[in-house]
């Protein structure tokens, strides 16, 4: 199995072979829970076991065909937010409620500084100094935390997440930095006869152009995808790190509150409920994909395929694959 490395431990390389296939901690937490909830919780526990198995099976099925590394370096752990007080590790995935989960992590690690997650402004939740990530620890400290902490992440239907990223970064006028950094590059490469203004501002990227940029082999050869459209697979390394819990955007509140309950803070901390009016939906995603050729749809599906398989999302019915 790719989950184990048989090489001896080297400095600056994590020895993933040391990690147990399943966290023991989650079960000890479950045992402590009171009986009236037991039945319901065991159904939930079964569901989460199935999700974990799906990840493991997908990793196994794809290990032979891919040339993936067997070890991680601290640099791969920049998305893993650590809460030492409650022994939690959260891998954040942009466009999957990560602002609210970062707020919760700030409450959890704040030692009383905050009580209500929503009192923390969104921009403050994204200041990297406000949360500690796993890459900031020494190798033994990293291995210890990976072994004993409860690790979780939240995932979302890959194309819905992609449309959400596109809408947020390219259809809103306020974020000039994204237009300059990525928009200008996308237009230069993907638009024939682009005007000087479009090339300079990069603020009117079409979804078709964004897709063409994502499937262009040059793009990932040049630099990794931006985190807003990078695959969950590449951000969180689920084939190397055994997540105890895979939460889903589709059942966000339920899964989030389950994590909080397992962490022992469910009695006083709940996932914030918020208006989802501007949320990217399946219907919206269908609309956006209507303009994409079946050739490009097929290539895009290949880019995100592991995320689809690993997190059990079926091939969207609106796709016309070749
Ligand atoms: C995958 O999804 C299907 C339907 O969408 C569901 O019936 C099945 O139980 C899921 N499997 C896992 C492992 O979550
Ligand atoms: C704007 O884009 C930058 C990256 O270029 C990002 O760090 C920042 O969070 C974005 N701001 C908003 C409001 O989305
Ligand atoms: C680009 O401009 C040239 C010359 O004006 C024109 O012949 C051509 O059709 C244009 N191409 C596109 C894709 O608009
Ligand atoms: C699809 O293309 C048409 C024609 O170019 C355009 O008017 C429409 O806005 C596009 N739809 C989306 C969702 O991009």
mmCIF file of C-alpha atoms and ligand atoms in Angstrom:
data_model
loop_
_atom_site.group_PDB
_atom_site.id
_atom_site.type_symbol
_atom_site.label_atom_id
_atom_site.label_comp_id
_atom_site.label_asym_id
_atom_site.label_seq_id
_atom_site.Cartn_x
_atom_site.Cartn_y
_atom_site.Cartn_z
ATOM 1 C CA UNK A 1 0.000 0.000 0.000
ATOM 2 C CA UNK A 2 1.144 3.529 -0.699
ATOM 3 C CA UNK A 3 0.300 4.523 2.839
ATOM 4 C CA UNK A 4 3.535 3.114 4.130
ATOM 5 C CA UNK A 5 7.093 3.950 3.360
ATOM 6 C CA UNK A 6 9.596 1.242 4.019
ATOM 7 C CA UNK A 7 12.516 3.582 3.924
ATOM 8 C CA UNK A 8 14.136 4.540 7.221
ATOM 9 C CA UNK A 9 13.202 7.909 8.695
ATOM 10 C CA UNK A 10 15.209 10.790 7.358
ATOM 11 C CA UNK A 11 15.470 14.249 8.785
ATOM 12 C CA UNK A 12 13.089 16.650 7.052
ATOM 13 C CA UNK A 13 10.984 13.835 5.717
ATOM 14 C CA UNK A 14 7.908 12.634 7.499
ATOM 15 C CA UNK A 15 7.820 8.964 8.181
ATOM 16 C CA UNK A 16 4.300 8.199 7.185
ATOM 17 C CA UNK A 17 4.736 4.523 7.846
ATOM 18 C CA UNK A 18 4.515 5.391 11.519
ATOM 19 C CA UNK A 19 0.952 6.565 11.230
ATOM 20 C CA UNK A 20 -1.770 4.165 12.278
ATOM 21 C CA UNK A 21 -4.322 3.467 9.547
ATOM 22 C CA UNK A 22 -7.105 4.787 11.710
ATOM 23 C CA UNK A 23 -7.074 7.201 14.556
ATOM 24 C CA UNK A 24 -7.671 5.523 17.859
ATOM 25 C CA UNK A 25 -8.704 8.789 19.371
ATOM 26 C CA UNK A 26 -12.009 9.068 17.556
ATOM 27 C CA UNK A 27 -13.188 5.814 19.052
ATOM 28 C CA UNK A 28 -12.215 6.723 22.569
ATOM 29 C CA UNK A 29 -14.192 9.933 22.153
ATOM 30 C CA UNK A 30 -17.178 7.989 20.861
ATOM 31 C CA UNK A 31 -17.161 5.625 23.794
ATOM 32 C CA UNK A 32 -17.452 8.535 26.186
ATOM 33 C CA UNK A 33 -20.690 9.735 24.621
ATOM 34 C CA UNK A 34 -23.910 9.211 26.495
ATOM 35 C CA UNK A 35 -26.372 6.467 25.628
ATOM 36 C CA UNK A 36 -29.515 8.295 24.352
ATOM 37 C CA UNK A 37 -27.459 9.524 21.437
ATOM 38 C CA UNK A 38 -25.756 6.219 20.900
ATOM 39 C CA UNK A 39 -27.879 4.781 18.104
ATOM 40 C CA UNK A 40 -27.933 7.934 16.039
ATOM 41 C CA UNK A 41 -24.230 8.413 16.575
ATOM 42 C CA UNK A 42 -23.378 4.923 15.539
ATOM 43 C CA UNK A 43 -25.194 5.523 12.223
ATOM 44 C CA UNK A 44 -23.121 8.656 11.841
ATOM 45 C CA UNK A 45 -19.989 6.730 12.740
ATOM 46 C CA UNK A 46 -20.808 4.155 10.053
ATOM 47 C CA UNK A 47 -21.300 6.910 7.475
ATOM 48 C CA UNK A 48 -17.922 8.408 8.316
ATOM 49 C CA UNK A 49 -16.256 5.020 8.207
ATOM 50 C CA UNK A 50 -17.658 4.580 4.683
ATOM 51 C CA UNK A 51 -16.274 7.943 3.661
ATOM 52 C CA UNK A 52 -12.841 7.045 5.027
ATOM 53 C CA UNK A 53 -12.930 3.683 3.229
ATOM 54 C CA UNK A 54 -13.830 5.425 -0.018
ATOM 55 C CA UNK A 55 -10.722 7.619 0.291
ATOM 56 C CA UNK A 56 -8.490 4.637 1.124
ATOM 57 C CA UNK A 57 -9.866 2.538 -1.728
ATOM 58 C CA UNK A 58 -9.452 5.352 -4.250
ATOM 59 C CA UNK A 59 -5.873 5.936 -3.114
ATOM 60 C CA UNK A 60 -5.104 2.262 -3.479
ATOM 61 C CA UNK A 61 -6.755 1.938 -6.885
ATOM 62 C CA UNK A 62 -4.801 4.884 -8.227
ATOM 63 C CA UNK A 63 -1.413 4.293 -6.674
ATOM 64 C CA UNK A 64 -0.210 1.964 -9.432
ATOM 65 C CA UNK A 65 -0.992 4.335 -12.275
ATOM 66 C CA UNK A 66 0.324 7.517 -10.723
ATOM 67 C CA UNK A 67 3.820 8.588 -9.836
ATOM 68 C CA UNK A 68 2.968 10.089 -6.507
ATOM 69 C CA UNK A 69 5.477 10.684 -3.807
ATOM 70 C CA UNK A 70 5.453 8.343 -0.857
ATOM 71 C CA UNK A 71 6.512 10.966 1.622
ATOM 72 C CA UNK A 72 5.522 14.486 2.491
ATOM 73 C CA UNK A 73 7.690 17.390 3.550
ATOM 74 C CA UNK A 74 6.660 20.150 5.978
ATOM 75 C CA UNK A 75 6.029 22.388 2.984
ATOM 76 C CA UNK A 76 3.103 20.119 2.045
ATOM 77 C CA UNK A 77 1.415 20.850 5.385
ATOM 78 C CA UNK A 78 0.691 24.552 5.027
ATOM 79 C CA UNK A 79 -3.066 23.997 4.885
ATOM 80 C CA UNK A 80 -3.222 21.975 8.090
ATOM 81 C CA UNK A 81 -4.355 24.243 10.910
ATOM 82 C CA UNK A 82 -3.450 23.012 14.384
ATOM 83 C CA UNK A 83 -5.393 23.369 17.637
ATOM 84 C CA UNK A 84 -3.162 22.074 20.414
ATOM 85 C CA UNK A 85 -5.689 22.642 23.183
ATOM 86 C CA UNK A 86 -8.275 20.286 21.679
ATOM 87 C CA UNK A 87 -5.807 18.172 19.672
ATOM 88 C CA UNK A 88 -7.362 18.936 16.307
ATOM 89 C CA UNK A 89 -5.975 19.347 12.821
ATOM 90 C CA UNK A 90 -8.148 20.987 10.171
ATOM 91 C CA UNK A 91 -7.072 21.016 6.534
ATOM 92 C CA UNK A 92 -8.670 24.087 4.990
ATOM 93 C CA UNK A 93 -9.948 24.022 1.434
ATOM 94 C CA UNK A 94 -10.892 27.426 -0.003
ATOM 95 C CA UNK A 95 -14.508 27.688 -1.234
ATOM 96 C CA UNK A 96 -15.659 25.029 1.237
ATOM 97 C CA UNK A 97 -16.784 27.157 4.195
ATOM 98 C CA UNK A 98 -13.165 27.727 5.132
ATOM 99 C CA UNK A 99 -13.738 31.233 6.491
ATOM 100 C CA UNK A 100 -16.216 29.947 9.041
ATOM 101 C CA UNK A 101 -14.052 26.990 9.938
ATOM 102 C CA UNK A 102 -11.040 29.269 10.400
ATOM 103 C CA UNK A 103 -13.189 31.414 12.676
ATOM 104 C CA UNK A 104 -14.071 28.326 14.705
ATOM 105 C CA UNK A 105 -10.392 27.376 14.913
ATOM 106 C CA UNK A 106 -9.629 30.888 16.175
ATOM 107 C CA UNK A 107 -12.268 30.503 18.885
ATOM 108 C CA UNK A 108 -10.888 27.066 19.802
ATOM 109 C CA UNK A 109 -7.258 28.219 19.948
ATOM 110 C CA UNK A 110 -7.990 31.667 21.354
ATOM 111 C CA UNK A 111 -8.124 30.634 25.037
ATOM 112 C CA UNK A 112 -11.135 32.791 25.713
ATOM 113 C CA UNK A 113 -10.199 35.673 23.428
ATOM 114 C CA UNK A 114 -13.331 35.032 21.348
ATOM 115 C CA UNK A 115 -16.577 33.316 22.173
ATOM 116 C CA UNK A 116 -18.714 33.962 19.094
ATOM 117 C CA UNK A 117 -17.074 32.977 15.775
ATOM 118 C CA UNK A 118 -19.088 35.588 13.900
ATOM 119 C CA UNK A 119 -17.532 38.408 15.916
ATOM 120 C CA UNK A 120 -14.306 37.705 13.997
ATOM 121 C CA UNK A 121 -14.198 39.690 10.735
ATOM 122 C CA UNK A 122 -13.727 37.512 7.642
ATOM 123 C CA UNK A 123 -10.462 39.198 6.660
ATOM 124 C CA UNK A 124 -9.038 38.563 10.117
ATOM 125 C CA UNK A 125 -9.793 34.846 9.786
ATOM 126 C CA UNK A 126 -7.490 34.778 6.759
ATOM 127 C CA UNK A 127 -4.524 36.484 8.423
ATOM 128 C CA UNK A 128 -2.056 33.602 8.523
ATOM 129 C CA UNK A 129 -0.462 34.709 11.806
ATOM 130 C CA UNK A 130 -3.797 34.149 13.580
ATOM 131 C CA UNK A 131 -3.628 30.372 13.199
ATOM 132 C CA UNK A 132 -0.748 27.954 13.533
ATOM 133 C CA UNK A 133 -0.195 25.454 10.716
ATOM 134 C CA UNK A 134 1.525 22.079 10.944
ATOM 135 C CA UNK A 135 4.525 23.077 8.798
ATOM 136 C CA UNK A 136 5.621 25.406 11.614
ATOM 137 C CA UNK A 137 6.563 22.509 13.884
ATOM 138 C CA UNK A 138 9.650 20.297 14.018
ATOM 139 C CA UNK A 139 9.523 16.869 12.342
ATOM 140 C CA UNK A 140 9.006 14.917 15.600
ATOM 141 C CA UNK A 141 6.303 17.393 16.663
ATOM 142 C CA UNK A 142 4.626 17.003 13.277
ATOM 143 C CA UNK A 143 4.683 13.217 13.453
ATOM 144 C CA UNK A 144 3.347 13.237 16.987
ATOM 145 C CA UNK A 145 0.441 15.491 16.041
ATOM 146 C CA UNK A 146 -0.387 13.562 12.882
ATOM 147 C CA UNK A 147 -0.464 10.387 14.906
ATOM 148 C CA UNK A 148 -2.538 11.489 17.866
ATOM 149 C CA UNK A 149 -4.717 14.474 16.869
ATOM 150 C CA UNK A 150 -8.154 14.233 15.299
ATOM 151 C CA UNK A 151 -7.710 15.250 11.675
ATOM 152 C CA UNK A 152 -10.536 16.509 9.483
ATOM 153 C CA UNK A 153 -11.301 18.369 6.288
ATOM 154 C CA UNK A 154 -14.332 19.588 4.365
ATOM 155 C CA UNK A 155 -14.912 18.841 0.700
ATOM 156 C CA UNK A 156 -17.408 19.937 -1.936
ATOM 157 C CA UNK A 157 -18.610 18.832 -5.355
ATOM 158 C CA UNK A 158 -15.501 19.724 -7.414
ATOM 159 C CA UNK A 159 -17.173 21.648 -10.260
ATOM 160 C CA UNK A 160 -19.470 23.550 -7.929
ATOM 161 C CA UNK A 161 -16.374 24.579 -5.991
ATOM 162 C CA UNK A 162 -14.703 25.620 -9.258
ATOM 163 C CA UNK A 163 -17.636 27.769 -10.385
ATOM 164 C CA UNK A 164 -17.747 29.285 -6.922
ATOM 165 C CA UNK A 165 -14.046 30.185 -7.197
ATOM 166 C CA UNK A 166 -14.551 31.649 -10.663
ATOM 167 C CA UNK A 167 -17.524 33.756 -9.564
ATOM 168 C CA UNK A 168 -15.735 34.975 -6.476
ATOM 169 C CA UNK A 169 -12.429 35.854 -8.125
ATOM 170 C CA UNK A 170 -13.328 36.870 -11.679
ATOM 171 C CA UNK A 171 -16.869 38.219 -11.757
ATOM 172 C CA UNK A 172 -16.526 40.643 -8.882
ATOM 173 C CA UNK A 173 -14.807 43.912 -9.537
ATOM 174 C CA UNK A 174 -13.376 44.427 -6.061
ATOM 175 C CA UNK A 175 -10.501 41.984 -6.055
ATOM 176 C CA UNK A 176 -8.009 43.733 -8.286
ATOM 177 C CA UNK A 177 -5.089 41.590 -7.122
ATOM 178 C CA UNK A 178 -6.611 38.405 -8.553
ATOM 179 C CA UNK A 179 -7.353 40.118 -11.847
ATOM 180 C CA UNK A 180 -3.773 41.366 -12.097
ATOM 181 C CA UNK A 181 -2.135 38.153 -10.956
ATOM 182 C CA UNK A 182 -4.251 35.598 -12.883
ATOM 183 C CA UNK A 183 -6.775 37.423 -15.077
ATOM 184 C CA UNK A 184 -4.175 39.148 -17.238
ATOM 185 C CA UNK A 185 -2.325 35.875 -17.729
ATOM 186 C CA UNK A 186 -5.496 33.969 -18.652
ATOM 187 C CA UNK A 187 -6.606 36.580 -21.174
ATOM 188 C CA UNK A 188 -3.142 36.841 -22.729
ATOM 189 C CA UNK A 189 -2.975 33.112 -23.221
ATOM 190 C CA UNK A 190 -6.577 32.229 -24.030
ATOM 191 C CA UNK A 191 -8.138 35.204 -25.831
ATOM 192 C CA UNK A 192 -7.440 35.900 -29.434
ATOM 193 C CA UNK A 193 -7.538 39.592 -30.359
ATOM 194 C CA UNK A 194 -7.744 40.728 -26.725
ATOM 195 C CA UNK A 195 -7.963 44.487 -26.334
ATOM 196 C CA UNK A 196 -5.148 46.389 -24.651
ATOM 197 C CA UNK A 197 -7.510 47.257 -21.826
ATOM 198 C CA UNK A 198 -8.461 43.615 -21.199
ATOM 199 C CA UNK A 199 -4.788 42.616 -21.238
ATOM 200 C CA UNK A 200 -3.953 45.334 -18.733
ATOM 201 C CA UNK A 201 -6.869 44.877 -16.326
ATOM 202 C CA UNK A 202 -7.602 41.165 -16.574
ATOM 203 C CA UNK A 203 -11.001 41.795 -15.065
ATOM 204 C CA UNK A 204 -13.336 40.193 -17.613
ATOM 205 C CA UNK A 205 -12.162 36.570 -17.786
ATOM 206 C CA UNK A 206 -14.885 34.354 -19.281
ATOM 207 C CA UNK A 207 -15.602 30.979 -17.710
ATOM 208 C CA UNK A 208 -14.621 29.304 -20.996
ATOM 209 C CA UNK A 209 -11.233 31.032 -20.814
ATOM 210 C CA UNK A 210 -10.780 30.040 -17.193
ATOM 211 C CA UNK A 211 -11.462 26.387 -18.085
ATOM 212 C CA UNK A 212 -9.066 26.565 -21.045
ATOM 213 C CA UNK A 213 -6.402 27.890 -18.668
ATOM 214 C CA UNK A 214 -6.994 25.060 -16.165
ATOM 215 C CA UNK A 215 -6.673 22.291 -18.737
ATOM 216 C CA UNK A 216 -3.686 23.870 -20.495
ATOM 217 C CA UNK A 217 -0.671 21.665 -19.611
ATOM 218 C CA UNK A 218 1.519 24.806 -19.393
ATOM 219 C CA UNK A 219 -0.414 26.076 -16.436
ATOM 220 C CA UNK A 220 0.578 23.471 -13.868
ATOM 221 C CA UNK A 221 4.037 23.101 -15.357
ATOM 222 C CA UNK A 222 4.644 26.771 -14.655
ATOM 223 C CA UNK A 223 3.446 26.837 -11.047
ATOM 224 C CA UNK A 224 0.943 24.990 -8.850
ATOM 225 C CA UNK A 225 -2.703 25.993 -9.193
ATOM 226 C CA UNK A 226 -3.879 28.760 -6.921
ATOM 227 C CA UNK A 227 -5.389 27.288 -3.756
ATOM 228 C CA UNK A 228 -8.888 28.410 -4.755
ATOM 229 C CA UNK A 229 -8.920 25.977 -7.678
ATOM 230 C CA UNK A 230 -6.273 23.494 -6.585
ATOM 231 C CA UNK A 231 -7.596 19.962 -6.061
ATOM 232 C CA UNK A 232 -8.368 18.883 -2.495
ATOM 233 C CA UNK A 233 -6.132 15.940 -3.236
ATOM 234 C CA UNK A 234 -3.135 18.274 -3.690
ATOM 235 C CA UNK A 235 -3.987 20.634 -0.832
ATOM 236 C CA UNK A 236 -4.661 18.077 1.911
ATOM 237 C CA UNK A 237 -2.845 14.866 0.802
ATOM 238 C CA UNK A 238 -5.617 12.463 1.836
ATOM 239 C CA UNK A 239 -3.658 9.456 0.537
ATOM 240 C CA UNK A 240 -0.825 10.224 2.946
ATOM 241 C CA UNK A 241 -2.674 11.685 5.879
ATOM 242 C CA UNK A 242 -5.430 9.528 7.330
ATOM 243 C CA UNK A 243 -8.234 11.952 8.007
ATOM 244 C CA UNK A 244 -10.521 10.796 10.794
ATOM 245 C CA UNK A 245 -13.370 12.768 9.400
ATOM 246 C CA UNK A 246 -14.358 13.885 5.917
ATOM 247 C CA UNK A 247 -17.003 16.582 6.170
ATOM 248 C CA UNK A 248 -19.084 17.604 3.183
ATOM 249 C CA UNK A 249 -20.306 21.024 2.139
ATOM 250 C CA UNK A 250 -23.631 19.428 1.214
ATOM 251 C CA UNK A 251 -24.150 18.513 4.889
ATOM 252 C CA UNK A 252 -22.033 21.305 6.295
ATOM 253 C CA UNK A 253 -23.809 22.132 9.535
ATOM 254 C CA UNK A 254 -24.464 18.544 10.511
ATOM 255 C CA UNK A 255 -20.899 17.409 9.807
ATOM 256 C CA UNK A 256 -19.386 20.504 11.423
ATOM 257 C CA UNK A 257 -21.372 20.086 14.597
ATOM 258 C CA UNK A 258 -20.388 16.426 14.670
ATOM 259 C CA UNK A 259 -16.701 17.459 14.571
ATOM 260 C CA UNK A 260 -17.303 19.934 17.388
ATOM 261 C CA UNK A 261 -19.063 17.245 19.391
ATOM 262 C CA UNK A 262 -16.173 14.801 18.906
ATOM 263 C CA UNK A 263 -13.759 17.539 19.915
ATOM 264 C CA UNK A 264 -15.666 17.869 23.184
ATOM 265 C CA UNK A 265 -16.818 21.451 22.604
ATOM 266 C CA UNK A 266 -20.227 20.763 21.066
ATOM 267 C CA UNK A 267 -22.090 21.916 24.152
ATOM 268 C CA UNK A 268 -20.956 25.540 23.811
ATOM 269 C CA UNK A 269 -19.752 25.914 20.233
ATOM 270 C CA UNK A 270 -21.894 25.457 17.134
ATOM 271 C CA UNK A 271 -21.166 25.996 13.471
ATOM 272 C CA UNK A 272 -22.440 29.485 12.570
ATOM 273 C CA UNK A 273 -25.624 29.474 10.518
ATOM 274 C CA UNK A 274 -25.552 32.042 7.779
ATOM 275 C CA UNK A 275 -27.515 33.135 4.732
ATOM 276 C CA UNK A 276 -26.555 31.123 1.680
ATOM 277 C CA UNK A 277 -28.335 33.300 -0.854
ATOM 278 C CA UNK A 278 -25.276 33.970 -3.017
ATOM 279 C CA UNK A 279 -24.113 30.396 -2.828
ATOM 280 C CA UNK A 280 -23.131 28.635 -6.020
ATOM 281 C CA UNK A 281 -25.680 25.907 -6.695
ATOM 282 C CA UNK A 282 -25.885 22.893 -8.917
ATOM 283 C CA UNK A 283 -28.248 24.744 -11.305
ATOM 284 C CA UNK A 284 -25.783 27.590 -11.592
ATOM 285 C CA UNK A 285 -22.945 25.156 -12.241
ATOM 286 C CA UNK A 286 -25.020 23.503 -14.991
ATOM 287 C CA UNK A 287 -25.453 26.925 -16.637
ATOM 288 C CA UNK A 288 -21.760 27.672 -16.600
ATOM 289 C CA UNK A 289 -20.863 24.335 -18.141
ATOM 290 C CA UNK A 290 -23.307 24.749 -21.018
ATOM 291 C CA UNK A 291 -20.804 26.902 -22.874
ATOM 292 C CA UNK A 292 -17.908 24.486 -22.443
ATOM 293 C CA UNK A 293 -17.161 22.103 -25.321
ATOM 294 C CA UNK A 294 -17.364 18.392 -24.559
ATOM 295 C CA UNK A 295 -13.654 18.120 -25.317
ATOM 296 C CA UNK A 296 -12.833 20.688 -22.647
ATOM 297 C CA UNK A 297 -15.349 19.159 -20.226
ATOM 298 C CA UNK A 298 -13.628 15.811 -20.591
ATOM 299 C CA UNK A 299 -10.188 17.301 -20.014
ATOM 300 C CA UNK A 300 -11.401 19.268 -17.014
ATOM 301 C CA UNK A 301 -12.980 16.176 -15.511
ATOM 302 C CA UNK A 302 -9.596 14.443 -15.806
ATOM 303 C CA UNK A 303 -7.955 17.256 -13.824
ATOM 304 C CA UNK A 304 -10.455 16.895 -10.963
ATOM 305 C CA UNK A 305 -11.169 13.182 -11.313
ATOM 306 C CA UNK A 306 -9.457 12.060 -8.113
ATOM 307 C CA UNK A 307 -11.470 14.556 -6.076
ATOM 308 C CA UNK A 308 -14.665 13.210 -7.656
ATOM 309 C CA UNK A 309 -13.762 9.594 -6.926
ATOM 310 C CA UNK A 310 -12.181 9.996 -3.529
ATOM 311 C CA UNK A 311 -15.079 11.944 -2.062
ATOM 312 C CA UNK A 312 -17.782 9.951 -3.837
ATOM 313 C CA UNK A 313 -19.159 12.610 -6.169
ATOM 314 C CA UNK A 314 -20.772 11.142 -9.255
ATOM 315 C CA UNK A 315 -20.085 12.461 -12.751
ATOM 316 C CA UNK A 316 -22.425 15.467 -13.080
ATOM 317 C CA UNK A 317 -25.433 14.714 -15.273
ATOM 318 C CA UNK A 318 -24.955 17.929 -17.281
ATOM 319 C CA UNK A 319 -21.532 16.839 -18.534
ATOM 320 C CA UNK A 320 -21.128 15.642 -22.100
ATOM 321 C CA UNK A 321 -18.026 13.533 -21.824
ATOM 322 C CA UNK A 322 -16.295 12.247 -24.922
HETATM 323 C C1 LIG B 1 -21.626 7.250 -2.429
HETATM 324 O O1 LIG B 1 -22.759 7.917 -2.928
HETATM 325 C C2 LIG B 1 -23.859 7.072 -3.154
HETATM 326 C C3 LIG B 1 -24.995 7.884 -3.771
HETATM 327 O O2 LIG B 1 -24.653 9.174 -4.070
HETATM 328 C C4 LIG B 1 -24.294 6.430 -1.857
HETATM 329 O O3 LIG B 1 -25.367 5.560 -2.085
HETATM 330 C C5 LIG B 1 -23.121 5.656 -1.264
HETATM 331 O O4 LIG B 1 -23.475 5.146 -0.004
HETATM 332 C C6 LIG B 1 -21.930 6.584 -1.115
HETATM 333 N N1 LIG B 1 -20.780 5.831 -0.663
HETATM 334 C C7 LIG B 1 -19.955 6.290 0.272
HETATM 335 C C8 LIG B 1 -18.781 5.432 0.558
HETATM 336 O O5 LIG B 1 -20.134 7.333 0.854
HETATM 337 C C1 LIG B 2 -8.061 39.184 -3.202
HETATM 338 O O1 LIG B 2 -7.018 38.407 -3.784
HETATM 339 C C2 LIG B 2 -5.923 38.132 -2.941
HETATM 340 C C3 LIG B 2 -4.916 37.278 -3.696
HETATM 341 O O2 LIG B 2 -4.474 37.864 -4.854
HETATM 342 C C4 LIG B 2 -6.390 37.419 -1.705
HETATM 343 O O3 LIG B 2 -5.296 37.207 -0.830
HETATM 344 C C5 LIG B 2 -7.475 38.212 -1.008
HETATM 345 O O4 LIG B 2 -7.987 37.454 0.067
HETATM 346 C C6 LIG B 2 -8.620 38.517 -1.967
HETATM 347 N N1 LIG B 2 -9.606 39.376 -1.321
HETATM 348 C C7 LIG B 2 -10.910 39.070 -1.307
HETATM 349 C C8 LIG B 2 -11.771 40.079 -0.635
HETATM 350 O O5 LIG B 2 -11.379 38.085 -1.853
HETATM 351 C C1 LIG B 3 -9.018 38.754 -34.961
HETATM 352 O O1 LIG B 3 -8.816 39.901 -35.755
HETATM 353 C C2 LIG B 3 -8.598 39.624 -37.124
HETATM 354 C C3 LIG B 3 -8.260 40.930 -37.828
HETATM 355 O O2 LIG B 3 -9.058 41.970 -37.373
HETATM 356 C C4 LIG B 3 -9.827 38.938 -37.698
HETATM 357 O O3 LIG B 3 -9.625 38.621 -39.058
HETATM 358 C C5 LIG B 3 -10.124 37.668 -36.902
HETATM 359 O O4 LIG B 3 -11.326 37.063 -37.353
HETATM 360 C C6 LIG B 3 -10.226 37.965 -35.422
HETATM 361 N N1 LIG B 3 -10.340 36.720 -34.670
HETATM 362 C C7 LIG B 3 -11.211 36.534 -33.715
HETATM 363 C C8 LIG B 3 -11.168 35.203 -33.037
HETATM 364 O O5 LIG B 3 -12.023 37.373 -33.354
HETATM 365 C C1 LIG B 4 -22.608 31.424 -22.698
HETATM 366 O O1 LIG B 4 -22.294 32.007 -23.960
HETATM 367 C C2 LIG B 4 -23.214 32.992 -24.390
HETATM 368 C C3 LIG B 4 -22.861 33.409 -25.792
HETATM 369 O O2 LIG B 4 -21.485 33.682 -25.908
HETATM 370 C C4 LIG B 4 -23.196 34.153 -23.403
HETATM 371 O O3 LIG B 4 -24.127 35.128 -23.756
HETATM 372 C C5 LIG B 4 -23.528 33.606 -21.983
HETATM 373 O O4 LIG B 4 -23.401 34.662 -21.034
HETATM 374 C C6 LIG B 4 -22.623 32.488 -21.601
HETATM 375 N N1 LIG B 4 -23.073 31.909 -20.347
HETATM 376 C C7 LIG B 4 -22.271 31.740 -19.306
HETATM 377 C C8 LIG B 4 -22.914 31.182 -18.082
HETATM 378 O O5 LIG B 4 -21.082 32.017 -19.319
#
